Short mmCIF file of C-alpha atoms in Angstrom, two decimals:
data_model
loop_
_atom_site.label_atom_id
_atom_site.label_comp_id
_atom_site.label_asym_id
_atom_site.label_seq_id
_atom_site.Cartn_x
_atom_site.Cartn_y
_atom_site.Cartn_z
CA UNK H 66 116.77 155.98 158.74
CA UNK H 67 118.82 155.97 162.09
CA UNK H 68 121.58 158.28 161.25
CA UNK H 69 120.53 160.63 163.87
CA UNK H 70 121.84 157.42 165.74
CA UNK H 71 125.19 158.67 167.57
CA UNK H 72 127.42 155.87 168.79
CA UNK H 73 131.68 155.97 169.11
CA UNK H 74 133.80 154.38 167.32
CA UNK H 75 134.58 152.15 170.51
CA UNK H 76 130.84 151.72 171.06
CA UNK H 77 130.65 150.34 167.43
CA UNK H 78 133.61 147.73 168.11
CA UNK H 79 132.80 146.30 171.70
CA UNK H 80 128.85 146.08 170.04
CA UNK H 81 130.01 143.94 167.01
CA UNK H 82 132.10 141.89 169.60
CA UNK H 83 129.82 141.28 171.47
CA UNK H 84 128.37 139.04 168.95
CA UNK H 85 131.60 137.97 167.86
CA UNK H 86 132.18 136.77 171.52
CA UNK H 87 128.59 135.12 171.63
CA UNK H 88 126.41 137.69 172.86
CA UNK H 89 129.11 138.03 175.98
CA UNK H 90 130.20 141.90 176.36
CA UNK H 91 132.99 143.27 177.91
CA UNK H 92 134.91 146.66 178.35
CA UNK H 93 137.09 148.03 175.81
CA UNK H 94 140.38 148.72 176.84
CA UNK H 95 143.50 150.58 175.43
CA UNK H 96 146.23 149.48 177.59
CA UNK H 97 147.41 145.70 177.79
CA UNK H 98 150.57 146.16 179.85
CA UNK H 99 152.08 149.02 182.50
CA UNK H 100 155.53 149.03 182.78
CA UNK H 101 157.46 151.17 185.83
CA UNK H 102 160.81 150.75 185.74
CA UNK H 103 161.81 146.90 186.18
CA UNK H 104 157.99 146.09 187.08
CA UNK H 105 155.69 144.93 185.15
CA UNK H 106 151.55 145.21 185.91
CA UNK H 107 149.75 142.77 183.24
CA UNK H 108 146.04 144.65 182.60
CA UNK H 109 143.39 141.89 183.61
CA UNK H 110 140.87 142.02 181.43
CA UNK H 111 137.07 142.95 182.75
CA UNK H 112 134.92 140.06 183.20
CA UNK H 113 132.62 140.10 180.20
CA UNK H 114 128.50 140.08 180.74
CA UNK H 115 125.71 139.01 178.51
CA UNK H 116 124.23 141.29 176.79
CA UNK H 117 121.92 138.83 174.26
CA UNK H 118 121.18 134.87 174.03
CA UNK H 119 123.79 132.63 172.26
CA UNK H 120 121.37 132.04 169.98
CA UNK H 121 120.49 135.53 169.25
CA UNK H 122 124.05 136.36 168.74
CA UNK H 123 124.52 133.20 166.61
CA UNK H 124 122.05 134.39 164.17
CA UNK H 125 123.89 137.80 163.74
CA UNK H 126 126.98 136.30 163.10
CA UNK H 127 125.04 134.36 160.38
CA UNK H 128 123.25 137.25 159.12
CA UNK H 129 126.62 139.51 159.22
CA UNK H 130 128.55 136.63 157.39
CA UNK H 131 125.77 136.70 154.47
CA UNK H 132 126.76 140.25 153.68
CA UNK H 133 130.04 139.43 153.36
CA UNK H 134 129.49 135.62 151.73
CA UNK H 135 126.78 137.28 149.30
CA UNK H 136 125.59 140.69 150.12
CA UNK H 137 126.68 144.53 150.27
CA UNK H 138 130.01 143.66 150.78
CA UNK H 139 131.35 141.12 149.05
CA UNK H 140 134.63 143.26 148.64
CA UNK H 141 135.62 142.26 152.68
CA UNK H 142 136.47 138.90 151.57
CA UNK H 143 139.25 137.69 152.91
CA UNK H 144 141.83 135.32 151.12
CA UNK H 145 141.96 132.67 153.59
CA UNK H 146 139.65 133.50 156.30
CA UNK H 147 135.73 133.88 156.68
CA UNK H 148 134.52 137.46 157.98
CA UNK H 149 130.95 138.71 158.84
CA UNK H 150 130.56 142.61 159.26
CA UNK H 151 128.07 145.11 157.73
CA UNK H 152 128.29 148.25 155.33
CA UNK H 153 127.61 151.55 156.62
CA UNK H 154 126.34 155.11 154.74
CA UNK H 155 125.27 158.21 156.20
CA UNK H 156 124.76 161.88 154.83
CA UNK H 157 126.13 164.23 156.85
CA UNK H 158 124.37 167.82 157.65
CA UNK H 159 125.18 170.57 155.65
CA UNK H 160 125.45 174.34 156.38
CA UNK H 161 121.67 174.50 156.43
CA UNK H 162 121.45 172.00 158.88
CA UNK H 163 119.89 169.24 156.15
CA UNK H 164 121.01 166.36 154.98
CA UNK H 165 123.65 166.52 152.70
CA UNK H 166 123.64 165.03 148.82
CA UNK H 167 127.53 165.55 148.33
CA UNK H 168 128.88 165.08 151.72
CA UNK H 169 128.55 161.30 153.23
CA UNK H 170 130.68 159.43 156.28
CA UNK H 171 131.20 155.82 154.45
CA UNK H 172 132.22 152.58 156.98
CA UNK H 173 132.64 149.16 157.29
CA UNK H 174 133.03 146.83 161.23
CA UNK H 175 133.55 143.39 160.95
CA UNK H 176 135.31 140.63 162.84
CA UNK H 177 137.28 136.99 161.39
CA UNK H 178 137.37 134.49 161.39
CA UNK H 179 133.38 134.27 162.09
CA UNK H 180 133.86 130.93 163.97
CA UNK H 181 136.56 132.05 165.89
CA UNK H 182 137.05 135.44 165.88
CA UNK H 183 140.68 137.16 166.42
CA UNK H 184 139.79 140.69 165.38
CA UNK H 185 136.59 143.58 164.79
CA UNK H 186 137.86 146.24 162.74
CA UNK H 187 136.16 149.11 162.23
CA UNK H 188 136.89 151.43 159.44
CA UNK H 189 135.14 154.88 158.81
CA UNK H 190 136.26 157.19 156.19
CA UNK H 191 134.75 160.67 156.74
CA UNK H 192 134.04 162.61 153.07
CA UNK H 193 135.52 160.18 150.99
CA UNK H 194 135.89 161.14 147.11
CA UNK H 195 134.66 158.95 144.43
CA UNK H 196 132.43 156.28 145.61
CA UNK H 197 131.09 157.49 149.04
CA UNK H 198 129.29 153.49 149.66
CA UNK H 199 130.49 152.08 152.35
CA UNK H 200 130.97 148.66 150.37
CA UNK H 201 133.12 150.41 148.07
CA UNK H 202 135.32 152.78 150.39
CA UNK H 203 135.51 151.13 153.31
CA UNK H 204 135.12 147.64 152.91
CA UNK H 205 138.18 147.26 150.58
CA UNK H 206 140.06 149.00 153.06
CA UNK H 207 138.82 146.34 155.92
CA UNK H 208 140.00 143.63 153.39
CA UNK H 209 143.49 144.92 153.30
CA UNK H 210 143.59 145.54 156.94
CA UNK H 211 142.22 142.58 158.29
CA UNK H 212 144.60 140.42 156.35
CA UNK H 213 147.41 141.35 157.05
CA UNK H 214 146.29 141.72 160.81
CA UNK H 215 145.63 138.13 160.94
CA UNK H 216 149.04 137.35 159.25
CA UNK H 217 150.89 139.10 162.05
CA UNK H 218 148.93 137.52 164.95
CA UNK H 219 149.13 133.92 162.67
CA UNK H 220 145.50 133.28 163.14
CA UNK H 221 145.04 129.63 161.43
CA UNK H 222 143.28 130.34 157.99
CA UNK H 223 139.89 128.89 157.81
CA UNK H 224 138.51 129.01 154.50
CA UNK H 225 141.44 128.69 152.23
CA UNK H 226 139.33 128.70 148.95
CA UNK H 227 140.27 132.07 146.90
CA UNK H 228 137.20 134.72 147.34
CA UNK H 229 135.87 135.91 143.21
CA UNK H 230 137.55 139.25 142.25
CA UNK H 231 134.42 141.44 141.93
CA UNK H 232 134.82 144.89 140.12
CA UNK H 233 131.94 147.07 140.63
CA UNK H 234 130.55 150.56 140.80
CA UNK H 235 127.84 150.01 142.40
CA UNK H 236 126.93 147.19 145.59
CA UNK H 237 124.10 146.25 144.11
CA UNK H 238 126.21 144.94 140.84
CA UNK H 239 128.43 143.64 143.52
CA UNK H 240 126.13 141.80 144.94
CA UNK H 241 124.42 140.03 141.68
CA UNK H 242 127.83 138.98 140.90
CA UNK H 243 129.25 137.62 143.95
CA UNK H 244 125.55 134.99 143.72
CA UNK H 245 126.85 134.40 139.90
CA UNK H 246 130.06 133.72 140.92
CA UNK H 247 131.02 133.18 144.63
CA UNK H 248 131.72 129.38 145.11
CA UNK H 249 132.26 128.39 148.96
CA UNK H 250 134.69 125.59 150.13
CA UNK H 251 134.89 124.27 152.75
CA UNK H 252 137.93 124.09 155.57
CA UNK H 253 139.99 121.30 155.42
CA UNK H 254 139.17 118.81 158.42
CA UNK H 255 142.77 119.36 160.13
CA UNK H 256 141.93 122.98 160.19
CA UNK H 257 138.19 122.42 161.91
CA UNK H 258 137.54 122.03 165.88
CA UNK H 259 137.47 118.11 166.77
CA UNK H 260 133.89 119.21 167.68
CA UNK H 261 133.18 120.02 163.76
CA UNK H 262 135.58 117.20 163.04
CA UNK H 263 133.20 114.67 164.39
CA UNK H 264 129.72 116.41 163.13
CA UNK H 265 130.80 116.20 159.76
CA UNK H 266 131.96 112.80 160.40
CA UNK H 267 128.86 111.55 161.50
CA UNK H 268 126.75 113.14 158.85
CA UNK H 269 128.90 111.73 156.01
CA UNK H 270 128.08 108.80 157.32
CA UNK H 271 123.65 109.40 157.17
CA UNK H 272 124.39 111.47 153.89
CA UNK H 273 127.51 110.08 151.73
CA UNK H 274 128.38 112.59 148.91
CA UNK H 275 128.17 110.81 145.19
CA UNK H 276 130.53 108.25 144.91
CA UNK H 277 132.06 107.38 141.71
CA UNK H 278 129.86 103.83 140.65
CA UNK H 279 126.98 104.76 142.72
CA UNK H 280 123.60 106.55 142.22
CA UNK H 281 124.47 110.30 143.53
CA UNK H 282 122.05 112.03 146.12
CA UNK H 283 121.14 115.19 144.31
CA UNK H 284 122.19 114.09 141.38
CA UNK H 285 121.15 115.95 138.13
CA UNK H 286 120.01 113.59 135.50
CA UNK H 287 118.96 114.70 131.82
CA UNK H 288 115.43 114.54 130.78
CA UNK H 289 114.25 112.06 127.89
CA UNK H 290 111.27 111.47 125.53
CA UNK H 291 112.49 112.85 122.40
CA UNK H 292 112.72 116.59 123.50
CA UNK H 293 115.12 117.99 125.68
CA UNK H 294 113.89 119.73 128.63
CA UNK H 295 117.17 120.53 130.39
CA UNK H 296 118.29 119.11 133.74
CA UNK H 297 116.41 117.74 136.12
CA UNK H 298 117.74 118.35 139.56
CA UNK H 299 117.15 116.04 142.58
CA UNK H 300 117.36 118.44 145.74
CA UNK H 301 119.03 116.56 148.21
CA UNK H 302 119.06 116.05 151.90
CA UNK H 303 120.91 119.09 153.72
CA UNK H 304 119.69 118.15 156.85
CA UNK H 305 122.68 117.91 159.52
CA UNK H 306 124.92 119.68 157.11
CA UNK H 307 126.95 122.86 157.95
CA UNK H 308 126.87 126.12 156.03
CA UNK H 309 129.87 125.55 153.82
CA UNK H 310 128.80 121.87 152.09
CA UNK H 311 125.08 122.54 151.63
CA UNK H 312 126.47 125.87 149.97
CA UNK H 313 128.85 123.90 148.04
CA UNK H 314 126.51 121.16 147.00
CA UNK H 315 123.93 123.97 146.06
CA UNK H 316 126.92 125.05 143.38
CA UNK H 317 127.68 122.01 141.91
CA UNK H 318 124.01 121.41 141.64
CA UNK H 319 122.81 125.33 140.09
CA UNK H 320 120.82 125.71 142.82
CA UNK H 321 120.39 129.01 144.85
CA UNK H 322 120.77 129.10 148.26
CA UNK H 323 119.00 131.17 150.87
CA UNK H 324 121.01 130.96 153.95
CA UNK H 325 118.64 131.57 157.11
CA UNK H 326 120.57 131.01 160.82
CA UNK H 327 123.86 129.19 161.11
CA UNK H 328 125.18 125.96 162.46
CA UNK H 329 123.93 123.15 161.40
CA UNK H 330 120.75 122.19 158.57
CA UNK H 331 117.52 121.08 160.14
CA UNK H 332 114.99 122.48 157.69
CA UNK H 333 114.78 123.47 154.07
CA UNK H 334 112.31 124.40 150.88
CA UNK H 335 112.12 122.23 149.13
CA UNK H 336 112.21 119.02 150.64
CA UNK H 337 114.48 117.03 149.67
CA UNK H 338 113.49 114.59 146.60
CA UNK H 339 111.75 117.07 144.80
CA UNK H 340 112.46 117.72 141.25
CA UNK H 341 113.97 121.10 140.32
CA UNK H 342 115.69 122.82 137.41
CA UNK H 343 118.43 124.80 137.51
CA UNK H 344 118.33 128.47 139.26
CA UNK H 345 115.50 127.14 141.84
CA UNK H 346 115.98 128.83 145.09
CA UNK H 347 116.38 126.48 148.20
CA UNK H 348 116.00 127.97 151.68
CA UNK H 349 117.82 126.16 154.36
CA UNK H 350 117.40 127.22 157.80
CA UNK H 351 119.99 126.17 159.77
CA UNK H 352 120.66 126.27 163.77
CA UNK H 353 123.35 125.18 166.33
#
């Protein structure tokens, strides 16, 4: 199961970084600034080295983000920012040198904002009482943290929508609920790179969203004949789309969505045009 796995604390944080900073990984460090009397000595940071692809680290991030978006631990949602990060359980040994059934070491790492990260927190409670889950001991705790962390170093907010209130026992119940219930907005423009500015630009432009007195793309239309067969759902076009509107278009439409990847859309199943009813699972696979 990997829990004879040993790795620091510090190991933990400059690994999830690493993917944070792209796949680029440099030494941790403790001190930022030496002070001797009236001088001052600045600490230059170590120049960083790849450790993984871009890519490779760009589909972790994506991956990390979906437990967080939709998976184990929905309860590291942040009010105002994205995160990405991943639960963590272990038993610990007992007296008889087994694994223990009562005695567990319960954790959460993550960084946000995913695009642009500011922070990876790490949280590990050792023995915790009550819940011993990592997505319900330690993730809360990274929530709470990481907030108010980003507050202090005013790190621009980049998902402003409020994240669902999810009270649970259990992840897994978690988990079903935040699919139920999670709705995903996007960023405001002013808030995006002028990089994401202009893809979204262009691709409103290929792929207009409904407008008011014209036929909508995606549109879900009621079915006739005399018997009513529910709503008929036109899946749309998601290619060129980022993360945040094909997730909000899957909403408005009752369709699931199966995140693979992140970036941009540039496949997906089903195609688009094809009739669907609501609940049908679309996987979009989506790359920068």
């Amino acid at each position: 199961m990997g829990q004879e796995v040993g790795v620091t604390p510090v190991q933990l944080v400059a690994a999830y970084s690493a993917i944070a900073n792209g796949g680029i990984l440099f030494q941790p460090r403790i001190v930022q600034d030496v002070f001797r009397g009236s001088q001052h000595d600045p600490v230059t940071p170590s120049t960083g080295r790849r450790v993984v692809s871009q890519r490779t680290a760009e589909l972790m991030k994506g991956i990390l983000a979906g437990v967080v978006d939709h998976g184990t631990a929905v309860a590291a949602q942040l009010q105002g920012y994205s995160a990405a990060g991943k639960t963590g359980t272990a038993q610990k040994i007992d007296a008889s040198g087994k694994y223990s059934r009562s005695q567990y070491v319960a954790s959460f790492v993550g960084f946000a904002p995913v695009e642009r990260p500011a922070v990876t927190i790490l949280v590990v409670i050792d023995s915790p009482v009550g819940g011993h889950h990592g997505a319900e001991v330690a993730a809360p705790a990274f929530r709470s943290i990481a907030e108010q962390t980003l507050s202090y170093l005013s790190v621009p907010q980049d998902n402003p929508s409020t994240p669902p209130q999810i009270a649970s026992s259990t992840p897994a119940k978690s988990a079903r609920q935040a699919r139920e219930d999670h709705a995903v907005v996007p960023p405001p423009e002013s808030e995006m790179s002028d990089t994401a500015t202009l893809s979204l630009q262009s691709v409103a432009l290929a792929n207009p969203f409904p407008q008011p007195d014209s036929p909508p793309n995606g549109s879900s239309n009621q079915a006739t004949g005399g018997v009513d067969h529910g709503p008929v759902i036109i899946v749309p076009d998601f290619s060129g789309l980022p993360v945040r509107r094909v997730a909000q278009r899957c909403q408005e439409l009752g369709l699931e969505l199966n995140v693979r990847g992140s970036g941009l859309a540039f496949a997906q199943n089903p195609a688009a045009g094809v009739q669907a009813s609501a609940g049908t699972e679309v996987t979009v696979q989506f790359a920068r």
